[in-house]
Tab-separated table of C-alpha atoms in Angstrom:
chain	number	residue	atom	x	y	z
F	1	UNK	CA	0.000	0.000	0.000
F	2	UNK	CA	1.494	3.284	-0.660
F	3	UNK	CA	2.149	6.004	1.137
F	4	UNK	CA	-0.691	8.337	-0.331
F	5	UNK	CA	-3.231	5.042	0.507
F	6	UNK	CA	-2.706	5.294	3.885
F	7	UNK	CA	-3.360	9.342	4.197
F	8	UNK	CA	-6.847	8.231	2.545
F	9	UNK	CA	-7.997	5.967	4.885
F	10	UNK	CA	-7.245	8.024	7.901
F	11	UNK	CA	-10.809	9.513	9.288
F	12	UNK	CA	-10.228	13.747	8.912
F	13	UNK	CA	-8.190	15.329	11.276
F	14	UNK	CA	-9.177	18.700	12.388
F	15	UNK	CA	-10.900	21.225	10.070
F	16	UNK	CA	-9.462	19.468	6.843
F	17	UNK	CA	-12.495	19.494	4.617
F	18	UNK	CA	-11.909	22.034	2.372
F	19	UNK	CA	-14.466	25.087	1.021
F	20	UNK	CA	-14.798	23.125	-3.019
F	21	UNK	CA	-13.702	26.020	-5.479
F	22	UNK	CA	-16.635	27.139	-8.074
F	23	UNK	CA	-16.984	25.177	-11.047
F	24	UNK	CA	-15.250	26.402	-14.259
F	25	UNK	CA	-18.015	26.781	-16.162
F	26	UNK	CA	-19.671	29.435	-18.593
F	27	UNK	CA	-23.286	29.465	-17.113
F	28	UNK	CA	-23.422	31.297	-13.914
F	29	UNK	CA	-24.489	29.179	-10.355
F	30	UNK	CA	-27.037	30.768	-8.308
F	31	UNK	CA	-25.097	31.467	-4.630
F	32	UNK	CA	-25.623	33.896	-1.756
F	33	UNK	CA	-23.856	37.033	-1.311
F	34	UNK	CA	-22.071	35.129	1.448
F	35	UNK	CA	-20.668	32.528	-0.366
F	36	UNK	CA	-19.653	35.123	-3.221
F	37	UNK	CA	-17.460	36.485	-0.274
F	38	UNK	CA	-16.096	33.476	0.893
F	39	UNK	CA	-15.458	32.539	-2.665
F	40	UNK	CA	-13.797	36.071	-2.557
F	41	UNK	CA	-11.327	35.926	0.112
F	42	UNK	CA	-10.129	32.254	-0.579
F	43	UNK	CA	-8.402	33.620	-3.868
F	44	UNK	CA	-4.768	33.570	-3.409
F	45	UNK	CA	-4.824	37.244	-4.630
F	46	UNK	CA	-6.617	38.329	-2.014
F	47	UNK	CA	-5.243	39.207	1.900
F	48	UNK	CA	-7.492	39.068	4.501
F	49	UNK	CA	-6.482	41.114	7.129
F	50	UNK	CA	-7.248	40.753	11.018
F	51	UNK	CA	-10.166	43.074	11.006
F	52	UNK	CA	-11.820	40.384	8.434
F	53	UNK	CA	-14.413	38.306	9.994
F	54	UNK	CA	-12.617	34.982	8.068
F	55	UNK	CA	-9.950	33.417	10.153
F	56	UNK	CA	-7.717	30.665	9.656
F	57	UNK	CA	-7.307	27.387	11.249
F	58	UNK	CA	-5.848	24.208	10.638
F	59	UNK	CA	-5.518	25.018	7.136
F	60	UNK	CA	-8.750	25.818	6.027
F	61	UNK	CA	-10.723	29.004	6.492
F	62	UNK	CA	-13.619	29.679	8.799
F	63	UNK	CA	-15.862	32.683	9.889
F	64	UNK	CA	-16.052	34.828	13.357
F	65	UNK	CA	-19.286	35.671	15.281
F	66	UNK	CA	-18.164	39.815	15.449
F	67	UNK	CA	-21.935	40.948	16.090
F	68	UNK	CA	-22.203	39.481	19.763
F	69	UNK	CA	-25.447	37.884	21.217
F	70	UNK	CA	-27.996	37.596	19.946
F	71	UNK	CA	-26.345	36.763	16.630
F	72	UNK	CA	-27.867	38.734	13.810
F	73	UNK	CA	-29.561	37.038	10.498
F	74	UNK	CA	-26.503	37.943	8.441
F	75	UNK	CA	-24.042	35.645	10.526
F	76	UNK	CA	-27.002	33.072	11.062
F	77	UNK	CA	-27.539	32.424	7.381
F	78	UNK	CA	-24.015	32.841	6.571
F	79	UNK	CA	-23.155	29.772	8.710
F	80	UNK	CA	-25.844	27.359	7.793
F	81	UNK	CA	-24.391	28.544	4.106
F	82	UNK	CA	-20.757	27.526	5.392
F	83	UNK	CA	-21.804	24.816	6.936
F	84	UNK	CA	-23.848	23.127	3.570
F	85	UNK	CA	-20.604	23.253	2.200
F	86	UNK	CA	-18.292	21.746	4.864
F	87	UNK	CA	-20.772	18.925	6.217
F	88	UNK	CA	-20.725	15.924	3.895
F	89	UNK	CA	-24.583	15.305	3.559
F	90	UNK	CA	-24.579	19.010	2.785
F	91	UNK	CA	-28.459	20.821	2.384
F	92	UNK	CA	-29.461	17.460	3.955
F	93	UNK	CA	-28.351	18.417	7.279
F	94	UNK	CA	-29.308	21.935	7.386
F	95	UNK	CA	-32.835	21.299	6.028
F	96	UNK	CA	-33.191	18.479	9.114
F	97	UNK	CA	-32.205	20.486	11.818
F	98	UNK	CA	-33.630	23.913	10.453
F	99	UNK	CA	-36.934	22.703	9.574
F	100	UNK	CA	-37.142	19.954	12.570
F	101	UNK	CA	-40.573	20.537	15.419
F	102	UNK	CA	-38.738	18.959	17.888
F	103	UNK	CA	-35.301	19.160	18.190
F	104	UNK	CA	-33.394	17.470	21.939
F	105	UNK	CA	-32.993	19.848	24.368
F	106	UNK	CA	-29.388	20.706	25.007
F	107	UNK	CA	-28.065	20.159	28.247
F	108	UNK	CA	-25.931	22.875	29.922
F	109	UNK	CA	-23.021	21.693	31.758
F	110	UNK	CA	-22.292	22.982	35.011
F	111	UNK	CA	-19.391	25.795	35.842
F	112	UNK	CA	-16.617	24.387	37.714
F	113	UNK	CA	-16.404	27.943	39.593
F	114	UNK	CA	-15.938	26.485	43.337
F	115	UNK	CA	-13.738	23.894	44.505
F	116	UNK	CA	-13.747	22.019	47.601
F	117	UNK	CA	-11.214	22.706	50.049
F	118	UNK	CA	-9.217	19.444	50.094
F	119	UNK	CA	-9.348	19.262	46.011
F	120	UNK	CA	-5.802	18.726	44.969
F	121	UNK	CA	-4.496	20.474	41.656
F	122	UNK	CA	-4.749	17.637	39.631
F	123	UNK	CA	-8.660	17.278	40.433
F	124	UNK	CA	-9.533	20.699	39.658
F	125	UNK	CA	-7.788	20.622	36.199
F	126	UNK	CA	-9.604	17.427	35.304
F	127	UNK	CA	-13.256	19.014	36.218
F	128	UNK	CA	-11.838	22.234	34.123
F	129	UNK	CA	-11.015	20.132	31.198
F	130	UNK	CA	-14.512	17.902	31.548
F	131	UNK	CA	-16.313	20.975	31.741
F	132	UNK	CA	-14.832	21.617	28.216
F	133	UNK	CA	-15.436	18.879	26.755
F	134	UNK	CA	-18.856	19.173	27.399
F	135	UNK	CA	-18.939	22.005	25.588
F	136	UNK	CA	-17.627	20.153	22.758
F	137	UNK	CA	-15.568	21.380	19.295
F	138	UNK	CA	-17.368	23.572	17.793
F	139	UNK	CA	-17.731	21.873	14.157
F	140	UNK	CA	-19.918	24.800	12.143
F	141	UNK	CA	-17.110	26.423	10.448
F	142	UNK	CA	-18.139	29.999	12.351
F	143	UNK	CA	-16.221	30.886	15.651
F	144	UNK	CA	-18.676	32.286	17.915
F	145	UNK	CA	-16.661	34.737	20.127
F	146	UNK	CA	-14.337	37.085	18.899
F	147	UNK	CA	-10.754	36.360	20.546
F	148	UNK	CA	-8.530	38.631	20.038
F	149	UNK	CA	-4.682	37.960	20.981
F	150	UNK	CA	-3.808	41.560	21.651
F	151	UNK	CA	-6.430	42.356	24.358
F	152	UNK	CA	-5.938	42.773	27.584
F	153	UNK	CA	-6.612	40.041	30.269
F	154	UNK	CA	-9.132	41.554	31.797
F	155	UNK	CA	-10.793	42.020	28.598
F	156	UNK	CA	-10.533	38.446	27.376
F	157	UNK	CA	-12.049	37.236	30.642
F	158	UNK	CA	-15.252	39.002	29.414
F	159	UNK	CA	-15.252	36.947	26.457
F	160	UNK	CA	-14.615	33.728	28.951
F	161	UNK	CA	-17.576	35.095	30.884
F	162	UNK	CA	-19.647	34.869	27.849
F	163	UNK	CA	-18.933	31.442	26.714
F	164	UNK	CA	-19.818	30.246	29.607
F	165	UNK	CA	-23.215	32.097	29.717
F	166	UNK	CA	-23.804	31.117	26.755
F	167	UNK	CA	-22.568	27.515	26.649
F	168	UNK	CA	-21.775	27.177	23.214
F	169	UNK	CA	-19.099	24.818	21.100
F	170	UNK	CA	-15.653	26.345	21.435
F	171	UNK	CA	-12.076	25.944	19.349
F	172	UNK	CA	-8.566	25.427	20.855
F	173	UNK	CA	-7.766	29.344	21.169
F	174	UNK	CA	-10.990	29.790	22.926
F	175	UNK	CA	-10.269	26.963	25.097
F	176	UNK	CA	-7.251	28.630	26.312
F	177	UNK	CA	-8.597	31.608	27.116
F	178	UNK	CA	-11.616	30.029	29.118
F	179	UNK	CA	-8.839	27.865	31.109
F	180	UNK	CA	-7.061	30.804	31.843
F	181	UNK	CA	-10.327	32.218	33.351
F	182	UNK	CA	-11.241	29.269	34.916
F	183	UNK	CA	-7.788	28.745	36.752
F	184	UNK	CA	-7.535	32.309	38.209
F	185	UNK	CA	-6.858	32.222	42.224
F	186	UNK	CA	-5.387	28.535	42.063
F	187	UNK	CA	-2.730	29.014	44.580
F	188	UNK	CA	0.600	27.483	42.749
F	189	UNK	CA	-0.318	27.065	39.439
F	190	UNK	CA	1.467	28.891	36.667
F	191	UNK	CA	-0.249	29.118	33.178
F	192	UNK	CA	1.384	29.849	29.731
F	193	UNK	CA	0.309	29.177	26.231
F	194	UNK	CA	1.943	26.548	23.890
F	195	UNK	CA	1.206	27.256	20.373
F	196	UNK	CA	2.044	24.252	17.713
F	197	UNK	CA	2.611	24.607	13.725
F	198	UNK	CA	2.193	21.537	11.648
F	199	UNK	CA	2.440	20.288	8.325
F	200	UNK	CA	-0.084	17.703	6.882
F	201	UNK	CA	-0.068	16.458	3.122
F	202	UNK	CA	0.542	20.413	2.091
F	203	UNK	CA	-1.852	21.987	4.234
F	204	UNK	CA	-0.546	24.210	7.250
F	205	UNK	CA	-2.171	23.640	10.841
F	206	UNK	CA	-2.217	25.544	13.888
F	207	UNK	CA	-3.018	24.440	17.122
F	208	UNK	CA	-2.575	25.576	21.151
F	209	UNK	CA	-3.341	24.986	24.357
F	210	UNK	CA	-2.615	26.533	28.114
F	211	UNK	CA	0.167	24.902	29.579
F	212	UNK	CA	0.172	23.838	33.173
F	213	UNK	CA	3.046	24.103	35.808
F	214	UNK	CA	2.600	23.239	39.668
F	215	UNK	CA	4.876	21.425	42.054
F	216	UNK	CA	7.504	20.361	39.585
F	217	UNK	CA	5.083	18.933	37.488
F	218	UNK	CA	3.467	19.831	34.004
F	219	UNK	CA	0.211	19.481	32.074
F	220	UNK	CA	-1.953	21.057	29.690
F	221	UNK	CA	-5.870	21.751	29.191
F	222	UNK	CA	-7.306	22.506	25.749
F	223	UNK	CA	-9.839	21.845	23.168
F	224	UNK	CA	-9.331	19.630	20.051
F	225	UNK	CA	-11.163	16.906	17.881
F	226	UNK	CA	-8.305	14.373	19.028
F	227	UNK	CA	-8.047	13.466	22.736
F	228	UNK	CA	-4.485	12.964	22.928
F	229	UNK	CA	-3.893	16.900	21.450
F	230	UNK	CA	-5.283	18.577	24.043
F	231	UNK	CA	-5.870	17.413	27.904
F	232	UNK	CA	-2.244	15.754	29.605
F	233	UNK	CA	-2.479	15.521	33.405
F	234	UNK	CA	-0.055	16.960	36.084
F	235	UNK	CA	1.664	14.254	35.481
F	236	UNK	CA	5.165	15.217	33.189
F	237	UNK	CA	8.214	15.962	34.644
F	238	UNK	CA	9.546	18.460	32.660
F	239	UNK	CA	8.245	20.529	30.104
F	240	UNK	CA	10.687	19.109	27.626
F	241	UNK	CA	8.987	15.771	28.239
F	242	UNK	CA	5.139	17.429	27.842
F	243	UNK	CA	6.577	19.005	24.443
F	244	UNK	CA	7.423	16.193	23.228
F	245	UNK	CA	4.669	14.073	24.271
F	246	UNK	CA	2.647	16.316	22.003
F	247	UNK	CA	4.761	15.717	19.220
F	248	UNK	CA	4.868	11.990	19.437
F	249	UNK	CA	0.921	12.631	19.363
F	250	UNK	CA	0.806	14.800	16.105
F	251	UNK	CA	3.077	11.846	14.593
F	252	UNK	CA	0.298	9.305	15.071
F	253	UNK	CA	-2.001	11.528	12.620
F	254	UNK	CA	0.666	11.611	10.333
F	255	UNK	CA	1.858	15.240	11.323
F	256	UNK	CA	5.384	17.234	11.176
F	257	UNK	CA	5.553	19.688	13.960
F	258	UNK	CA	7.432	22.479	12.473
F	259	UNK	CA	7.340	25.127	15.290
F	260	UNK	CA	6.702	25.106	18.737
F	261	UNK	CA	6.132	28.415	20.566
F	262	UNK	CA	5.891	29.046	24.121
F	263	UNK	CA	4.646	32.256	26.173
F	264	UNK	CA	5.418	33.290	29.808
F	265	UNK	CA	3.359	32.933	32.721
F	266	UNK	CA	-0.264	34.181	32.579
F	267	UNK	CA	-1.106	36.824	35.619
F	268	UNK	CA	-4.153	35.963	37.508
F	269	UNK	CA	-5.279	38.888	38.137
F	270	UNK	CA	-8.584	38.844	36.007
F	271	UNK	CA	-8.679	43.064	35.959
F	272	UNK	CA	-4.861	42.917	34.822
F	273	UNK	CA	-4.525	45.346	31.656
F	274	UNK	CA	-1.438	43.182	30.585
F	275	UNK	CA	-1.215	41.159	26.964
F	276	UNK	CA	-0.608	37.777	27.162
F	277	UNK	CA	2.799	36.867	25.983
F	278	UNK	CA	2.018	34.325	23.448
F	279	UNK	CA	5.248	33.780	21.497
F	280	UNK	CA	8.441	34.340	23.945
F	281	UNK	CA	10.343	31.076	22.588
F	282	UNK	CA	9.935	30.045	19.160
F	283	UNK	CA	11.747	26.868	18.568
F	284	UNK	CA	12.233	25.207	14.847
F	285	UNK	CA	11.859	21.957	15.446
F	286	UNK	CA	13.463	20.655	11.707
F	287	UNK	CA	16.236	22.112	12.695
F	288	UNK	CA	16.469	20.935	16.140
F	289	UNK	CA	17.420	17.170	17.054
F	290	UNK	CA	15.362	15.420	19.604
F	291	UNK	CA	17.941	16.316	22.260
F	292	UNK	CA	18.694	19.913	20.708
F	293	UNK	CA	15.157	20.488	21.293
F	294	UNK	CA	14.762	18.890	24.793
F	295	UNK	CA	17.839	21.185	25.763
F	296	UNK	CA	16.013	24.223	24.666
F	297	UNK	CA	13.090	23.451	26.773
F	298	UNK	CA	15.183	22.688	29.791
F	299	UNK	CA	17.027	26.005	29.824
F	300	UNK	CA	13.848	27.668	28.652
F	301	UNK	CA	12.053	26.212	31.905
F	302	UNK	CA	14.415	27.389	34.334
F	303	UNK	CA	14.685	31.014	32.830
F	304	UNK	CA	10.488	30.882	33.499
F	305	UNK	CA	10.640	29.575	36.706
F	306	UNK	CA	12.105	32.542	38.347
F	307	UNK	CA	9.616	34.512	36.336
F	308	UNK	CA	6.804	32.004	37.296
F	309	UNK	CA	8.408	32.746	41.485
F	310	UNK	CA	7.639	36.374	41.012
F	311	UNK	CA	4.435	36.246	39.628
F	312	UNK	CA	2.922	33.868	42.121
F	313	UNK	CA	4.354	35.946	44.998
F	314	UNK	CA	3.922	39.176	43.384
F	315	UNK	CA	-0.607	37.715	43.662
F	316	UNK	CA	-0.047	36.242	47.461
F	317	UNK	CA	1.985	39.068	48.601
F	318	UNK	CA	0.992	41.730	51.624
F	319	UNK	CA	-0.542	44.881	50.782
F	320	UNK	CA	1.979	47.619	51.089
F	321	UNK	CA	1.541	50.467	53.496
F	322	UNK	CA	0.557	53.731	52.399
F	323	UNK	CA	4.115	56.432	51.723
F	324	UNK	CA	2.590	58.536	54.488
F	325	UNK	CA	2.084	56.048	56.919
F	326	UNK	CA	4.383	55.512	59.868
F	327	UNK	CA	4.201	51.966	59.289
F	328	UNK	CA	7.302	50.781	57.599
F	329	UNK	CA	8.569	47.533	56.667
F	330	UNK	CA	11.471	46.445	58.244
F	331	UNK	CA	14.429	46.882	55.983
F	332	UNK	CA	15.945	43.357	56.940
F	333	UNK	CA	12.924	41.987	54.859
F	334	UNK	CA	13.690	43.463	51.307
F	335	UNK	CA	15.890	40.828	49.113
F	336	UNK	CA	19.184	43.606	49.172
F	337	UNK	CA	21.624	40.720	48.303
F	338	UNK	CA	23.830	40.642	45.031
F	339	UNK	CA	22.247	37.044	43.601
F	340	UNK	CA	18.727	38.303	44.097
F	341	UNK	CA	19.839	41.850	42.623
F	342	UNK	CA	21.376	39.975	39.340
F	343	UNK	CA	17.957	37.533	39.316
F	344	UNK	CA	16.212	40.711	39.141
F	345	UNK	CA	18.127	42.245	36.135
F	346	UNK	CA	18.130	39.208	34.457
F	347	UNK	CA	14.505	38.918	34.339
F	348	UNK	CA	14.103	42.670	33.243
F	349	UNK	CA	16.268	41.705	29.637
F	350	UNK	CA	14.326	38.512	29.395
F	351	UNK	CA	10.910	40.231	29.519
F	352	UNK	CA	12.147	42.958	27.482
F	353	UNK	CA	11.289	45.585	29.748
F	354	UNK	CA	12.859	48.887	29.456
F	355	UNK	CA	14.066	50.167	33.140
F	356	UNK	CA	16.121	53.064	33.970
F	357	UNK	CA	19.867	52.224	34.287
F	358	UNK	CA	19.576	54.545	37.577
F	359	UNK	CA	16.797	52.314	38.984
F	360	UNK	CA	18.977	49.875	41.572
F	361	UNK	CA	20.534	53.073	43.103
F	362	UNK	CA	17.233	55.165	43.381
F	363	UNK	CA	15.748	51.990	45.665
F	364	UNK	CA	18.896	51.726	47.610
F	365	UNK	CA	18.880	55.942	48.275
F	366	UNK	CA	15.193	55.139	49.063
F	367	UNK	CA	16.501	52.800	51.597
F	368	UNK	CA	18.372	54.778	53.196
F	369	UNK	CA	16.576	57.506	53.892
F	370	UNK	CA	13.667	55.419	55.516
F	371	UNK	CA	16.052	54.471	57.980
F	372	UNK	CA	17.165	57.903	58.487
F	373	UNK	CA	13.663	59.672	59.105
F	374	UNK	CA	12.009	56.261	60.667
F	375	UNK	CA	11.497	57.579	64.431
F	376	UNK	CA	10.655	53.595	65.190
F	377	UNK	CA	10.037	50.490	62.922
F	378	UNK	CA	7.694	47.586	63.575
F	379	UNK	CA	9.437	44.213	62.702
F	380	UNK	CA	6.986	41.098	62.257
């Protein structure tokens, strides 16, 4: 059997069916002004640019819900026109379920919001990632909330708010973003995005999920037609190993991981005005040997760590007093040493912030004058 055989028989991964082109022929074909579009901006002359309503995913193109709820007629009929195309029983479909008097009732799964006291890590991850799946993948060929990768956090949690009010089929970036909401306040867990681009008989796919750090173990929660793609326990040791996991997945469908891209840690702070950093590390994996790659993600892991440190204490850290209160904090407390003073500067080049070159000796004159015009200082 040859090679191209055995790509046949495999069941469709993903959102491979392809939108058929027109037919080449003289005598026009009756379509729909939204078809004429999509028809449109799937010529390789056109560029669709981010304030389109088409989007992109695992190779094929799909539409985004950008009037809100209650979705207008325009983006109703559009998708039942997208989806007479995709589905493989077509009009057949559409007429059943348009036309049909009495149609199941949809159950709406319940919001893993609350956990009990004594719920390890691991549990609450698993009841996030069921709740998901309950939601299931969201086949219709029309996204229906707007994500946008250059919002702020607390602005993406208001789209996470909304998918759960309205407890609709979600994709993989939607997944992450409702993972990120639903993980907010879990005391030692450290999110960050993992983005994957792969290559699949000449079609490019992207996928990614929120990665999952928490006492020296890693996992991942996400949304995807294949099981093994998106949901791995607390269970991995490193994040080399989790990395690579996924890539012995993709293999199994007959997938070349090309890139693998990694952000930092996620605040959880849901009223944070920060952008999540989705593309910090960018590794090439054709490039990279198994071990070449595993090396990367070692030294990778320990540069976030510290990073990862200073976020979780920067959440569970004391309120500060007031500069006009006579309250001060003992000066024995604040990390003055030389190792934590290079951690620090480190991290500033690594996040690519821009800091004053001034800004170690401004603290330290800071310093000193508490102690000069402290009358008496409370130590705890």
């Amino acid at each position: 059997m040859s090679e191209n055989k055995q790509y046949e028989n495999l069941s469709s991964f993903g959102s491979l069916i392809r939108v058929p082109d027109p037919p080449l022929s003289r005598t026009p074909t009756p379509t729909s002004k939204a078809s004429k579009k999509l028809i449109e901006l799937k010529s390789p002359n056109k560029s669709i640019d981010d304030e389109d309503e088409l989007k992109e995913e695992n190779g094929v193109l799909f539409w985004v819900n950008k009037s809100g709820f209650p979705i207008d007629t325009k983006t109703w009929e559009r998708m039942w026109d997208h989806v007479g195309k995709i589905h493989p029983k077509g009009l057949e479909v559409e007429s059943l379920i348009r036309t049909g008097a009495e149609l199941p009732e949809v159950p709406i799964p319940q919001v893993p919001l609350s956990f009990p006291l004594n719920m390890s890590t691991y549990e609450r991850l698993e009841m996030i990632q069921n709740y998901m799946k309950e939601l299931q993948y969201n086949h219709t060929g029309t996204q229906f909330f707007e994500i946008r990768k250059n919002r702020p956090i607390s602005g993406l949690m208001d789209s996470a708010k909304e998918m759960i009010r309205e407890s609709l089929p979600i994709k993989c970036l939607e997944a992450v973003i409702l993972g990120v909401h639903l993980t907010n306040g879990i005391a030692g867990l450290e999110r960050f995005p993992i983005s994957f681009k792969t290559f699949f008989l000449g079609n490019t796919h992207r996928h990614v999920v929120l990665g999952m750090y928490c006492s020296g173990k890693y996992g991942a929660v996400g949304m995807s037609r294949r099981d093994d793609l998106m949901y791995k326990p607390l269970t991995f040791k490193s994040l080399a190993e989790l990395v690579i996991d996924f890539q012995d997945c993709y293999r199994k469908y007959w997938h070349d991981v090309k890139k693998v891209k990694l952000g930092l840690p996620i605040s959880h702070n849901p009223h944070s005005y920060e952008q999540i950093q989705w593309k910090y590390l960018t590794l090439n994996c054709t490039r990279l040997t198994r071990m070449e790659l595993a090396r990367e993600l070692d030294k990778h892991a320990r540069e976030v760590k510290a990073m990862m440190k200073s976020v979780t204490s920067a959440q569970y850290s004391p309120r500060k007093p007031p500069a006009n209160s006579s309250i001060q904090v003992s000066p024995r407390k604040e990390p003055t040493s030389i190792g934590t003073t290079k951690l620090t500067s480190r991290l500033d080049r690594s996040l690519t912030v821009s800091r004053a070159s001034g800004t170690p000796k401004e603290c330290q004159g800071t310093e000193d004058e508490s102690k000069k015009d402290a009358t008496y200082q409370i130590r705890i």
